[in-house]
Coordinates of C-alpha atoms and ligand atoms in Angstrom, one line a residue:
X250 CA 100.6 124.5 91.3
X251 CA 99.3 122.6 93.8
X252 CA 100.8 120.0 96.5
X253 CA 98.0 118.4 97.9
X254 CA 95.1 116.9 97.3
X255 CA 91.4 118.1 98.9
X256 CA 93.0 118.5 102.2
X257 CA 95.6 116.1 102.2
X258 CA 99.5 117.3 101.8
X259 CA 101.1 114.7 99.0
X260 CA 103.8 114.4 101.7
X261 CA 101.6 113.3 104.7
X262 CA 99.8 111.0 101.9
X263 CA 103.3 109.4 101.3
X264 CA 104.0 109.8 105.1
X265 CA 100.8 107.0 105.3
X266 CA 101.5 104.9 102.1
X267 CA 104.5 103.5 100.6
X268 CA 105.0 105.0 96.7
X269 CA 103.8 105.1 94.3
X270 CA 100.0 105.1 94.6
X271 CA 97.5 106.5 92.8
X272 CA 95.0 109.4 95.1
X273 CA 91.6 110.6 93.5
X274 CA 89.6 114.0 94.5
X275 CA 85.9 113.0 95.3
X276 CA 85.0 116.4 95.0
X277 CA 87.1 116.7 91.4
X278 CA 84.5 113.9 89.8
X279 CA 81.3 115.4 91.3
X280 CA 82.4 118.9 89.9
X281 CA 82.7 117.4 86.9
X282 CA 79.8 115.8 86.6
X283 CA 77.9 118.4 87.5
X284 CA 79.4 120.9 85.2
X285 CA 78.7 118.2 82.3
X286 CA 74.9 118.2 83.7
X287 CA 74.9 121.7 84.1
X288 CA 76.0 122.3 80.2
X289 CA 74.1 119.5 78.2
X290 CA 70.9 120.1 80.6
X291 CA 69.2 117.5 83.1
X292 CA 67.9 115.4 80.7
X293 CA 70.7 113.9 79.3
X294 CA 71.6 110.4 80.5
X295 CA 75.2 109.9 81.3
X296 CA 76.7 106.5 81.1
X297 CA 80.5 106.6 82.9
X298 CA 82.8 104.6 80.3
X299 CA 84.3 102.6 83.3
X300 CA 87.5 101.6 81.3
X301 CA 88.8 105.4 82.4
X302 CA 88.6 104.1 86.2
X303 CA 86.9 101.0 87.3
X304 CA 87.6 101.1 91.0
X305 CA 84.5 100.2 93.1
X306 CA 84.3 103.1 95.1
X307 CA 84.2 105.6 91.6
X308 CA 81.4 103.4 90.1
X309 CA 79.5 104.6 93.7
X310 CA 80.6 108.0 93.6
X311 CA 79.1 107.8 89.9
X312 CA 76.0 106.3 90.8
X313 CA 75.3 108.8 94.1
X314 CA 75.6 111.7 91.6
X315 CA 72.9 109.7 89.5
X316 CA 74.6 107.7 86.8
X317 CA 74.8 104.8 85.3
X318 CA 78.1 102.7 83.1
X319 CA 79.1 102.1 80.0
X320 CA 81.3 98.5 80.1
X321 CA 83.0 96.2 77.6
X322 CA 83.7 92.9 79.5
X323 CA 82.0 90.5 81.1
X324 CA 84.1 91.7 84.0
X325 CA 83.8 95.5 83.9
X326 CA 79.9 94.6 83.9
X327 CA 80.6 92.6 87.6
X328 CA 82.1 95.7 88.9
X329 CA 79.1 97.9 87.9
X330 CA 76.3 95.1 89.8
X331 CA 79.2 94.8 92.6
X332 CA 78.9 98.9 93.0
X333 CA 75.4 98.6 92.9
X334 CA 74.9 100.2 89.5
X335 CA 71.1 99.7 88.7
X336 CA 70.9 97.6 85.5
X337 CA 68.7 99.7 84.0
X338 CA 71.8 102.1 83.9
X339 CA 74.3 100.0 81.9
X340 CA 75.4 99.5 78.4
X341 CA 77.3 97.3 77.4
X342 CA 79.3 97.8 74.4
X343 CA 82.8 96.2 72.6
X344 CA 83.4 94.2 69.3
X345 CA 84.7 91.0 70.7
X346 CA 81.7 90.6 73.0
X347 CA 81.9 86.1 74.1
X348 CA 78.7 84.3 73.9
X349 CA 79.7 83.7 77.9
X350 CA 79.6 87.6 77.7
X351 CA 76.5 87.9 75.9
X352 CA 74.5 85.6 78.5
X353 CA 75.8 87.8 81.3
X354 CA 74.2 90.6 79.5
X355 CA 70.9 89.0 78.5
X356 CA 70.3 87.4 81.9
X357 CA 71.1 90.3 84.2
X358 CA 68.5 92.5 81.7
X359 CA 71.1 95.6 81.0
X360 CA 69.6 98.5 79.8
X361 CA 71.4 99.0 76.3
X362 CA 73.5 95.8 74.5
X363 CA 75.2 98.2 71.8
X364 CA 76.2 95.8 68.7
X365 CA 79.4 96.2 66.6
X366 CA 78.6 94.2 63.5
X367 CA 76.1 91.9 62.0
X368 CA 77.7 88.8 62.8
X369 CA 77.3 90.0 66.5
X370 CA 74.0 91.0 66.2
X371 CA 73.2 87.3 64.5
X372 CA 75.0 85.7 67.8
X373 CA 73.1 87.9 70.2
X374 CA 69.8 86.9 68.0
X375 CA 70.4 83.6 68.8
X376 CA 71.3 83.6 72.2
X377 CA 68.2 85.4 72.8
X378 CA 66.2 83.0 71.5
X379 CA 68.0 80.0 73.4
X380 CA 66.9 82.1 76.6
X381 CA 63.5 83.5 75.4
X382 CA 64.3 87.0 77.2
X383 CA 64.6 90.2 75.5
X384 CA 67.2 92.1 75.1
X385 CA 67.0 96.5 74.2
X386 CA 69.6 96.9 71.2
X387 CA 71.9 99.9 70.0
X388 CA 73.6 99.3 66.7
X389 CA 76.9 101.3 67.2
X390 CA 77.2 103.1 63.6
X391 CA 80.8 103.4 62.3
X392 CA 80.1 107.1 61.1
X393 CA 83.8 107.8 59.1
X394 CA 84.8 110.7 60.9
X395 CA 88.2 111.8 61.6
X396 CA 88.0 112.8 64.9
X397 CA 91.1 115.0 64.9
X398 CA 92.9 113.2 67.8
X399 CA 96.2 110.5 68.7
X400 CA 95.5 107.9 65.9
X401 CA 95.7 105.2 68.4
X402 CA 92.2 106.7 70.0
X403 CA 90.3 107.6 67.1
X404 CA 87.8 105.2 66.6
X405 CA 85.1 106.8 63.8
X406 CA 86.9 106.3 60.8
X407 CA 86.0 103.1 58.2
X408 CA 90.1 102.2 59.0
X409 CA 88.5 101.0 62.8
X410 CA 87.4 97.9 63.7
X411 CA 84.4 99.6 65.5
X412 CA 81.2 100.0 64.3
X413 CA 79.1 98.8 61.6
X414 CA 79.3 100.5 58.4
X415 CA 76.4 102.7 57.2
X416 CA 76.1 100.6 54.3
X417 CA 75.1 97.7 56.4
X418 CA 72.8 99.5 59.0
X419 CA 69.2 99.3 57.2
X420 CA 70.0 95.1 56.9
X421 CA 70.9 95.2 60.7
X422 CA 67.9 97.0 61.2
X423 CA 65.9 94.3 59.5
X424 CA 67.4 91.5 61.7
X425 CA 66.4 93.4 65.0
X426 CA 62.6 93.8 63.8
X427 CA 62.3 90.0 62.6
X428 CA 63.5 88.7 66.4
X429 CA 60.8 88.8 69.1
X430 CA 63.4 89.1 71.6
X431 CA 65.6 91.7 70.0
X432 CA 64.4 95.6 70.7
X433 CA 65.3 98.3 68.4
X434 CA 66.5 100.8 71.3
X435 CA 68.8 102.9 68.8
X436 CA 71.7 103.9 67.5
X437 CA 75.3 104.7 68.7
X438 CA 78.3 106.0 68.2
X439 CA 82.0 106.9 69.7
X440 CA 84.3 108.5 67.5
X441 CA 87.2 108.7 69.4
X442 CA 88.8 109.9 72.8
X443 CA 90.7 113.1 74.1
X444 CA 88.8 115.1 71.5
X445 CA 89.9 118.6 71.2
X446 CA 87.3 120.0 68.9
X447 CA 83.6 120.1 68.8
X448 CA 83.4 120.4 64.7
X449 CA 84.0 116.5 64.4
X450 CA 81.1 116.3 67.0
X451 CA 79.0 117.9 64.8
X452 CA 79.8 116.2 61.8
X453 CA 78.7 112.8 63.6
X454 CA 75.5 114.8 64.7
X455 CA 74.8 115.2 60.8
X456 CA 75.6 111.9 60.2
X457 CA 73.5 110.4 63.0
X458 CA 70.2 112.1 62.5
X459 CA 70.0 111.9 58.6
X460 CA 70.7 107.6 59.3
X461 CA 68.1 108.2 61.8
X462 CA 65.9 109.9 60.2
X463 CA 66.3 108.0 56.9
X464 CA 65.3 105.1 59.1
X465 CA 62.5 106.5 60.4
X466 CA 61.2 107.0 57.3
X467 CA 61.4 103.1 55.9
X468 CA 59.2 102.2 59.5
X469 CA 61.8 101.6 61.8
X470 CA 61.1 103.3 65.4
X471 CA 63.3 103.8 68.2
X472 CA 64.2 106.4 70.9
X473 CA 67.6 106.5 71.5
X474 CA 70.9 108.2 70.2
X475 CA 73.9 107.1 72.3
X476 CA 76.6 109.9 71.0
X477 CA 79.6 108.1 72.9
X478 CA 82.1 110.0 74.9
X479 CA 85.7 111.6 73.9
X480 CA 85.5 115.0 75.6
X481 CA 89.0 115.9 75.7
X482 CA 91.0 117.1 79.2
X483 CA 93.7 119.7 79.0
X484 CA 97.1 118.2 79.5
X485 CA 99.0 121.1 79.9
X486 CA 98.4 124.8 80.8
X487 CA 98.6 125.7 76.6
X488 CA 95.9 123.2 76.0
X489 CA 92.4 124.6 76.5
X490 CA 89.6 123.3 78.4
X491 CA 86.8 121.1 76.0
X492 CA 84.4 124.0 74.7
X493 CA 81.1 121.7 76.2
X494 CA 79.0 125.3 75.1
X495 CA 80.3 124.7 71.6
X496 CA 78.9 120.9 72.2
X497 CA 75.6 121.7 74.0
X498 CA 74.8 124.6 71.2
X499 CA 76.1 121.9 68.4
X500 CA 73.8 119.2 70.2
X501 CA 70.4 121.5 70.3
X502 CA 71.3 122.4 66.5
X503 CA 71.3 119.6 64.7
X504 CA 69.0 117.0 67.0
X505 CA 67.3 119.4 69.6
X506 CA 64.5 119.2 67.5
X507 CA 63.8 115.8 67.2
X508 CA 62.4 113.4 70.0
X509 CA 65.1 111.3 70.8
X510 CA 66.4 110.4 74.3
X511 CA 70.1 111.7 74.2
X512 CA 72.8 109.4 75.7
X513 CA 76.5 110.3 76.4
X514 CA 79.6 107.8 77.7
X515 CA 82.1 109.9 79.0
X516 CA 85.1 108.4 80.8
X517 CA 88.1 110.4 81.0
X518 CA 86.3 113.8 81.6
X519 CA 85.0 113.1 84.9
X520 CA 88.3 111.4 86.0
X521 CA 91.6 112.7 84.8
X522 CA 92.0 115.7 86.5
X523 CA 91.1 114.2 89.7
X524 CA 93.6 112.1 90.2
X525 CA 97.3 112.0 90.9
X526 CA 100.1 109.2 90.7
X527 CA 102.6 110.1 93.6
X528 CA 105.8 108.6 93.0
X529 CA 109.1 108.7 95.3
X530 CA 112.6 109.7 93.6
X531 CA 115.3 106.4 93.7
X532 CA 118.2 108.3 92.2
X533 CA 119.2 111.6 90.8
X534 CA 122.0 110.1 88.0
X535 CA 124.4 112.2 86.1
X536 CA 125.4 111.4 82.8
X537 CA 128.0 113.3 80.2
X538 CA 124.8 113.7 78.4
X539 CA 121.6 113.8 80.6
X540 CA 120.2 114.1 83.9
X541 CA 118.1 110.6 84.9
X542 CA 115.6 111.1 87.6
X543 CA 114.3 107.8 88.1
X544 CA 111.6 107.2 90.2
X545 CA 109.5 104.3 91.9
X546 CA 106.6 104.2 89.6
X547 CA 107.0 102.7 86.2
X548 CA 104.8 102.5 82.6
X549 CA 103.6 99.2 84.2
X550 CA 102.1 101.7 86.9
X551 CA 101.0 104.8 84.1
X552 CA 100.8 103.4 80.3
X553 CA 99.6 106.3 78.5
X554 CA 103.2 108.5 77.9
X555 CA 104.5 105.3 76.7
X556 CA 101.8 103.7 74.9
X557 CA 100.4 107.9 73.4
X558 CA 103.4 110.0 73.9
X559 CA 101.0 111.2 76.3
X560 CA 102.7 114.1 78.7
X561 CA 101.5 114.6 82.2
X562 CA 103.0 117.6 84.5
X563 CA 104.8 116.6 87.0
X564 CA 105.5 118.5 89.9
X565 CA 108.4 118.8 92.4
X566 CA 106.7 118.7 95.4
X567 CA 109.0 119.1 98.6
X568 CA 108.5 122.4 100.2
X569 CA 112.3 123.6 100.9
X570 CA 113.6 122.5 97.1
X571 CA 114.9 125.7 96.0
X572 CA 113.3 126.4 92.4
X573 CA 115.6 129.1 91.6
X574 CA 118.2 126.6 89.7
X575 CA 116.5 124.4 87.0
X576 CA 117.9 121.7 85.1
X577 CA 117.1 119.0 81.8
X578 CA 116.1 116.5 83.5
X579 CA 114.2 113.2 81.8
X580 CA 112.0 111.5 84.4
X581 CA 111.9 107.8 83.9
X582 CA 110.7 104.4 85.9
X583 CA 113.0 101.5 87.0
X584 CA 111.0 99.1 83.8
X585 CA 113.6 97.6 81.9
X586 CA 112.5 99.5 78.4
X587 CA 113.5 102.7 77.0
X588 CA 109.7 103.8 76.5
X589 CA 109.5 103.9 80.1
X590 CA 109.6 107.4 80.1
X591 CA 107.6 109.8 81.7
X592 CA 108.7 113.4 80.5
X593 CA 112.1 114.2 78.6
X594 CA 113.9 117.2 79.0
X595 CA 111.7 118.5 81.6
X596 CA 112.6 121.7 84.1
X597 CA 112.8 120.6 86.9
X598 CA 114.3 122.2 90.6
X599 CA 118.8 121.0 90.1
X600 CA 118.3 120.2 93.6
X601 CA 116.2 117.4 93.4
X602 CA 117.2 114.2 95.9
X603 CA 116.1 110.4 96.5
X604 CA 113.1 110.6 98.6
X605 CA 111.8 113.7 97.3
X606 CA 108.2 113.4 95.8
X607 CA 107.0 114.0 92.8
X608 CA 103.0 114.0 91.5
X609 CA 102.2 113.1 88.5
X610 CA 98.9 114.5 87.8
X611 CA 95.8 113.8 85.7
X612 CA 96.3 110.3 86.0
X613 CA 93.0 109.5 86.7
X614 CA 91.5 108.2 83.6
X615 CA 93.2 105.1 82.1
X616 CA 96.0 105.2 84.6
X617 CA 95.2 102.5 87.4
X618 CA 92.9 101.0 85.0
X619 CA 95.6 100.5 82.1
X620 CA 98.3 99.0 84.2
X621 CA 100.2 95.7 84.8
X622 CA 102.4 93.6 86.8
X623 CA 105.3 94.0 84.1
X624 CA 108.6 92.9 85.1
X625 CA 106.8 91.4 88.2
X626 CA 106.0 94.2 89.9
X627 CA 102.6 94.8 92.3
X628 CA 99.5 96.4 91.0
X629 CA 99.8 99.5 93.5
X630 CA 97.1 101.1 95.6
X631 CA 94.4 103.3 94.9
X632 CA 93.3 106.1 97.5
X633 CA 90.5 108.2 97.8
X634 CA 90.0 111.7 99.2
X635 CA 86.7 112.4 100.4
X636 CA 86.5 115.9 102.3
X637 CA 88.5 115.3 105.4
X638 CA 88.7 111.7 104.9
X639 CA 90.9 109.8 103.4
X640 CA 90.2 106.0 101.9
X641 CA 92.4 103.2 100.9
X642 CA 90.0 102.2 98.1
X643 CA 92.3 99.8 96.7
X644 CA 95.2 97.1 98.3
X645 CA 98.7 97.1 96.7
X646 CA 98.6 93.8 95.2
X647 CA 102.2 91.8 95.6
X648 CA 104.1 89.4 93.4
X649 CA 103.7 87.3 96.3
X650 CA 100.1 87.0 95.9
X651 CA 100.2 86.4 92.3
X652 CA 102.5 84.0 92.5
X653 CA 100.4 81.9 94.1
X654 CA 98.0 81.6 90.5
X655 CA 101.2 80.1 89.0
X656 CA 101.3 76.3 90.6
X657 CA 101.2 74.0 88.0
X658 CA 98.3 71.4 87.8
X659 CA 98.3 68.4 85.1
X660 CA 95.6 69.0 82.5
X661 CA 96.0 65.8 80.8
Ligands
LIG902 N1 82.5 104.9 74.8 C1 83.1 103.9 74.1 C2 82.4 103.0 73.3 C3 84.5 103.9 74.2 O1 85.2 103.0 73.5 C4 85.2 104.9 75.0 C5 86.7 104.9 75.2 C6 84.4 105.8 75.8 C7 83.1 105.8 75.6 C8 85.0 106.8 76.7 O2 85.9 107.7 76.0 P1 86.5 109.0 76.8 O3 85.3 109.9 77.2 O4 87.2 108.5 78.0 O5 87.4 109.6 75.8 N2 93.5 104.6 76.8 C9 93.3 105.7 76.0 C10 91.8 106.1 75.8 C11 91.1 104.9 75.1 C12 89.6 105.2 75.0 C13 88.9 103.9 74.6 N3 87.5 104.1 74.5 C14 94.0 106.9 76.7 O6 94.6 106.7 77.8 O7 94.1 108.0 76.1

């Protein structure tokens, strides 16, 4: 159990900043990064799903360590040229893509536009032609594929709205090769996130290379296979790490052999477990029935136990608190709704006390990036630990301030 971050103490972090905030490892991400490289070899491409963290300063730690994005808004793609990301290093993909969207995509010449149905992929055609410039496409292939995960992440199956059905890939692939400004790049796929297992994996590799290949063989060429992202994180000590041998041997089995430049979008991988939410306890409150620790930070602040049933440890981190006695304890936020809950029935130290810290860990993939100003409250900061330096990498943002989008103007 640990009680800082890099070299920083959680308490002189708090000591500096007013709870909660959110504090990332720089060193964390690059590991990460490196062990992915280091597994699936040098030549795969990796595209950061920025939806896991989208804050400037992670987009540049991505790109020093070599890689590009993977975005799904007009605005996630800003953040990625804002950071610097070369544009021959982002994909775009989503099913609601706007023709506003679209143009952005087109006229800042993205690597990858990855298309989610064939009424997309009719719009992009279009829009296209309107600007005469070309634009490289993936057609994201709904593979239905269980991926064995939370059924609010799982993406693969023909249930989802993502994807475009097998059925309909060879009359996609038509439409690309009749547009001058349309590219056949490839395919893709994502089948789902927090993915414990590699046999689903290897299922979509099946499923990939015999569309692929089947492709191939009625004259359609292209060099790319995007295989998404989804590498699961352990949670909890009984969880273990994602087997990325199991993957990489999976990988060289079933397309090593063929000539296709390999693409992966991993997002929470190379983010959870380097960052933590540190949080300040308000009061300790006694009930006949349970022990309340509530705390500064609320779902609006961390979605993901109320929106997944997700469970993040949490750790009592004053030095002093005597762990000998344990107690129940359910750790909730000040948000006016029951599901703001971030562990029932958890051990902690009976001699917890407001203003004692506690950190919240793995928070940093869909943590900052997943919250809101719910029941008016700020969107809080975002730190950043880089060796022996420590970076405000993100302003708390007030009620105040967004009060001030709120004066009314006469439209009529
Ligand atoms: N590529 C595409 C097309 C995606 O939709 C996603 C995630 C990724 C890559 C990255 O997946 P990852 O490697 O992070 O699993 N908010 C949820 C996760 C939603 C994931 C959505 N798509 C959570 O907190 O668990």
């Amino acid at each position: 159990m640990s009680f800082s971050i890099g070299s920083f103490n959680y308490r002189a972090l708090v000591e500096k900043i007013q709870t909660p905030f959110y504090v990332y490892d720089s060193e964390k991400i690059i590991s990460q990064y490196q062990t992915l490289l280091k597994a699936l070899g040098r030549k795969i491409q990796i595209r950061f799903a920025i939806k896991a963290n989208s804050n400037l300063s992670i987009l540049r730690l991505i790109h020093e360590q070599g890689g590009g994005v993977e975005v799904v808004s007009g605005g996630e793609l800003l953040r990625a040229l804002k950071a610097k990301i070369p544009t021959n290093r982002i994909v775009f993909s989503g099913i609601g893509k706007t023709e506003e969207e679209i143009r952005f995509a087109i006229n800042t010449s993205i690597e990858q536009l990855s298309v989610e149905s064939l009424e997309e992929l009719k719009k992009v055609k279009e829009i296209a032609e309107e600007l005469q410039k070309e634009i490289p496409i993936c057609l994201r292939i709904n593979p239905n594929i269980e991926a064995k995960t939370h059924v609010k992440i799982t993406t693969g199956t023909s249930e989802n709205k993502f994807g475009i059905p097998l059925s309909q890939i060879e009359e996609a692939s038509k439409l690309i090769t009749k547009s001058a400004y349309l590219t056949y790049l490839g395919l893709s796929v994502h089948i789902g996130s927090q993915i414990q297992s590699v046999e689903p994996y290897q299922q979509m590799f099946r499923v990939i290379k015999e569309i692929a290949q089947n492709l191939k063989t009625k004259g359609y060429s292209f060099k790319r296979l995007d295989l998404g992202g989804g590498f699961s994180v352990p949670y909890s000590t009984d969880e273990l790490p994602f087997d990325l041998t199991a993957y990489a041997k999976a990988l060289k089995e079933e397309l090593g052999d063929l000539d296709y430049e390999l693409v992966i979008e991993p997002g929470r991988y190379l983010v959870a477990e380097a960052g933590v939410l540190l949080t300040k306890i308000l009061y300790v409150k006694r009930t006949p029935n349970r022990t309340f620790v509530i705390i500064d930070a609320g779902m609006n602040d961390m979605m993901r136990p109320a929106l997944y049933d997700a469970k993040h440890p949490i750790i009592a981190c004053e030095t002093g608190i005597n762990s000998t006695g344990k107690e129940l304890m359910d750790i909730v936020g000040p948000v006016c709704e029951s599901s703001d809950c971030f562990s029932k029935q958890v051990l902690l130290p009976k001699n917890l006390q407001p203003g004692d810290i506690l950190a919240i860990t793995h928070t940093g993939a869909y943590g900052a990036s997943l919250s809101s100003t719910y029941n008016s409250r700020a969107l809080i900061p975002e730190l950043l630990v880089d060796k022996d330096k420590l970076f405000l990498i993100r302003e708390r943002i007030d009620p105040e301030h967004l009060l001030t989008f709120e004066i009314p103007r006469c439209l009529t």
